[in-house]
Amino acid sequence: MSSEQTNTSSTEGVKLAGATSSTADEQSGKSSVGRKVAAGAILLAGVGYVLTLFVMGLSDRNAAERDFISYWAAGSLAVQGGNPYDPEAVRQLEVNAGRDRNAMVLVMRNPPVALPLVAPLGLVSPKVALIAWLILLIGSFGASIWLVWLMHGKPGSSYHLIAIGFAPALACLMAGQFGMFLLLGVVLFLYSEQRRPMLAGAALLLCTFKPHLFVPVGVVLALWIVTARKWRVAVGCVGAVTAALGIALAIDPQAVNQYLSFMRAGEAASERIPALSVALRFAISPHSTWIQFVPLILACAWAGWYFWTRREQWNWGDHGMIVLLVAAMCAPYGFLTDECMLLPALLAGVYTAVERKRSLVPIAFFAGAALLELLAGVEMKTPYFMWTTPAWLVWYLYATRGSIEAESRSISAPAL
């Protein structure tokens, strides 16, 4: 056989082997995709079945027993031309929906920018509104988990599924609270701030639904926008807030005055909320409301210093998580449901700990303890949940120690 024939045979053999390998890879890929599609279909069918059973058991009274009823009542009053922040008008609606007359009236404490979101709820019955609201919350939760997974490079592990057992998220769904929107706002900002700054700014609208939880973050955000000249983020934020406020005033022209009057009444100040700042106030002087704002002021001062000393290497996915955790811990008041917004920090700590081969026992202990308390029926307003915000901060510091300052690990959005 000639050398030319030998080379030809060799080349054809290589091509045949390559084609066989390529075919095998394609078949393997198709098989993998097929398995994922099948698994996804089974999961969706299971979720759909559970939701169907859940929805069938709902009634107006079920809605009236949740925090959600305050949003429905506010929406109802807003679309009817009433005052969504009037405790007596809210009480009457809630009692008519099935709430116990002796139960505490639940008035929506969110500022008027939230009215465009809750107003449509008032167009339907409490039961229908609750179903739509839960679908919206679950969709926001799922989108947030997916975006966090993308931000961390689509890891092959399933650690992001830890989020499903995160006690604040489950508590938020059980109560029908706003926490999921805070989470979505934080995640959308982190996902978009480098490549889509205006979208990142607009996402901050969701955080204004409970602005007292983000004051130190706001301090850093303002400094960052000015020093890094991130004007498009500012434009997106101001534009979104202005639009939401404009819609709110179109629905209720007196919304701002009504909200300010309600807040000046200071009903929230009389509650023993499971927050460190509130505990500090009741320990020193129960009637001195200003005391519970001291931790917030100190946190703002610390946040300004923390940013300024790191402004050249600032990374929201790393440094920003610490500020967010401190802001939640030092908030003048807050509940377990609000801690949904800390999920990106919790998962970032998990991924970093796995990468650096650090133990996951601390987060398993903290998350497990919070989940057991919740499932055991411990009331969220009791002091037994006061430990959670410090625990999430301790976990993040433990998981990322030495890594944040040593490297500037970006979690900006990859291409979809």
Coordinates of N, CA, C and O in Angstrom, one line a residue, residues 104 271-276 278-279 282 334-337 339 369-370 372-389:
M104 N -56.0 42.6 65.8 CA -55.4 43.9 65.5 C -55.7 44.3 64.1 O -55.6 43.5 63.2
E271 N -45.5 48.9 69.1 CA -45.4 47.4 69.0 C -44.0 46.9 69.5 O -43.0 47.6 69.3
R272 N -44.1 45.8 70.1 CA -42.8 45.1 70.5 C -42.4 44.2 69.4 O -42.6 43.0 69.4
I273 N -41.7 44.8 68.4 CA -41.3 44.1 67.2 C -40.0 43.4 67.5 O -39.1 43.9 68.1
P274 N -39.8 42.1 67.0 CA -38.6 41.4 67.2 C -37.4 41.9 66.4 O -36.9 41.3 65.5
A275 N -36.9 43.1 66.7 CA -35.8 43.7 66.1 C -34.8 44.2 67.2 O -35.3 44.6 68.2
L276 N -33.5 44.2 66.9 CA -32.5 44.6 67.9 C -32.7 46.0 68.3 O -32.6 46.3 69.5
V278 N -35.5 47.8 68.4 CA -36.7 47.9 69.3 C -36.3 47.3 70.7 O -36.8 47.9 71.7
A279 N -35.6 46.2 70.7 CA -35.2 45.6 72.0 C -34.3 46.6 72.8 O -34.5 46.7 74.0
F282 N -36.7 49.3 74.4 CA -37.5 48.8 75.5 C -36.6 48.5 76.7 O -37.0 48.5 77.8
G334 N -38.5 45.7 61.8 CA -38.5 44.7 60.7 C -39.0 43.4 61.2 O -38.9 43.1 62.4
F335 N -39.4 42.5 60.3 CA -39.9 41.2 60.7 C -39.1 40.1 59.9 O -38.4 40.4 58.9
L336 N -39.3 38.9 60.3 CA -38.7 37.8 59.6 C -39.0 37.8 58.1 O -38.1 37.5 57.3
T337 N -40.2 38.2 57.7 CA -40.6 38.2 56.3 C -39.7 39.1 55.5 O -39.5 38.9 54.3
E339 N -36.6 39.6 55.7 CA -35.3 39.1 55.5 C -35.1 38.3 54.2 O -34.1 37.8 54.0
A369 N -32.6 26.0 62.3 CA -33.2 26.5 63.5 C -34.3 27.5 63.2 O -35.4 27.4 63.8
A370 N -34.1 28.4 62.2 CA -35.2 29.3 61.8 C -36.4 28.6 61.2 O -37.5 28.9 61.5
L372 N -37.3 25.4 61.8 CA -37.9 24.7 62.8 C -38.9 25.6 63.7 O -40.0 25.2 64.0
E373 N -38.4 26.8 64.0 CA -39.2 27.7 64.7 C -40.4 28.1 64.0 O -41.6 28.1 64.5
L374 N -40.3 28.3 62.7 CA -41.4 28.7 61.8 C -42.4 27.6 61.7 O -43.6 27.8 61.9
L375 N -41.9 26.4 61.5 CA -42.8 25.2 61.3 C -43.5 24.8 62.6 O -44.6 24.2 62.6
A376 N -42.8 25.2 63.7 CA -43.4 24.9 65.0 C -44.5 25.8 65.4 O -45.1 25.7 66.5
G377 N -44.7 26.9 64.6 CA -45.7 27.8 64.9 C -45.4 29.0 65.8 O -46.2 29.7 66.3
V378 N -44.1 29.2 66.0 CA -43.6 30.4 66.8 C -44.0 31.6 66.1 O -43.8 31.9 64.9
E379 N -44.7 32.5 66.8 CA -45.2 33.8 66.3 C -44.0 34.7 65.8 O -43.0 34.8 66.6
M380 N -44.1 35.3 64.6 CA -43.0 36.1 64.1 C -42.8 37.4 64.9 O -41.8 38.0 64.8
K381 N -43.8 37.8 65.7 CA -43.7 39.0 66.5 C -43.0 38.8 67.8 O -42.8 39.7 68.6
T382 N -42.7 37.5 68.1 CA -42.0 37.2 69.4 C -40.5 37.4 69.3 O -39.9 37.4 68.2
P383 N -39.8 37.6 70.4 CA -38.4 37.8 70.4 C -37.6 36.6 70.0 O -36.4 36.7 69.8
Y384 N -38.2 35.5 69.7 CA -37.5 34.2 69.4 C -36.9 34.3 68.0 O -36.2 33.4 67.6
F385 N -37.3 35.3 67.2 CA -36.7 35.5 65.9 C -35.7 36.7 65.8 O -35.3 37.1 64.7
M386 N -35.4 37.2 67.0 CA -34.5 38.4 67.0 C -33.1 38.0 66.6 O -32.3 38.9 66.2
W387 N -32.7 36.8 66.7 CA -31.4 36.3 66.4 C -31.0 36.2 64.9 O -29.9 36.0 64.6
T388 N -32.0 36.2 64.1 CA -31.8 35.8 62.7 C -30.9 36.7 61.9 O -30.0 36.3 61.2
T389 N -31.2 38.0 62.0 CA -30.3 39.0 61.2 C -28.9 38.9 61.6 O -28.0 38.9 60.7

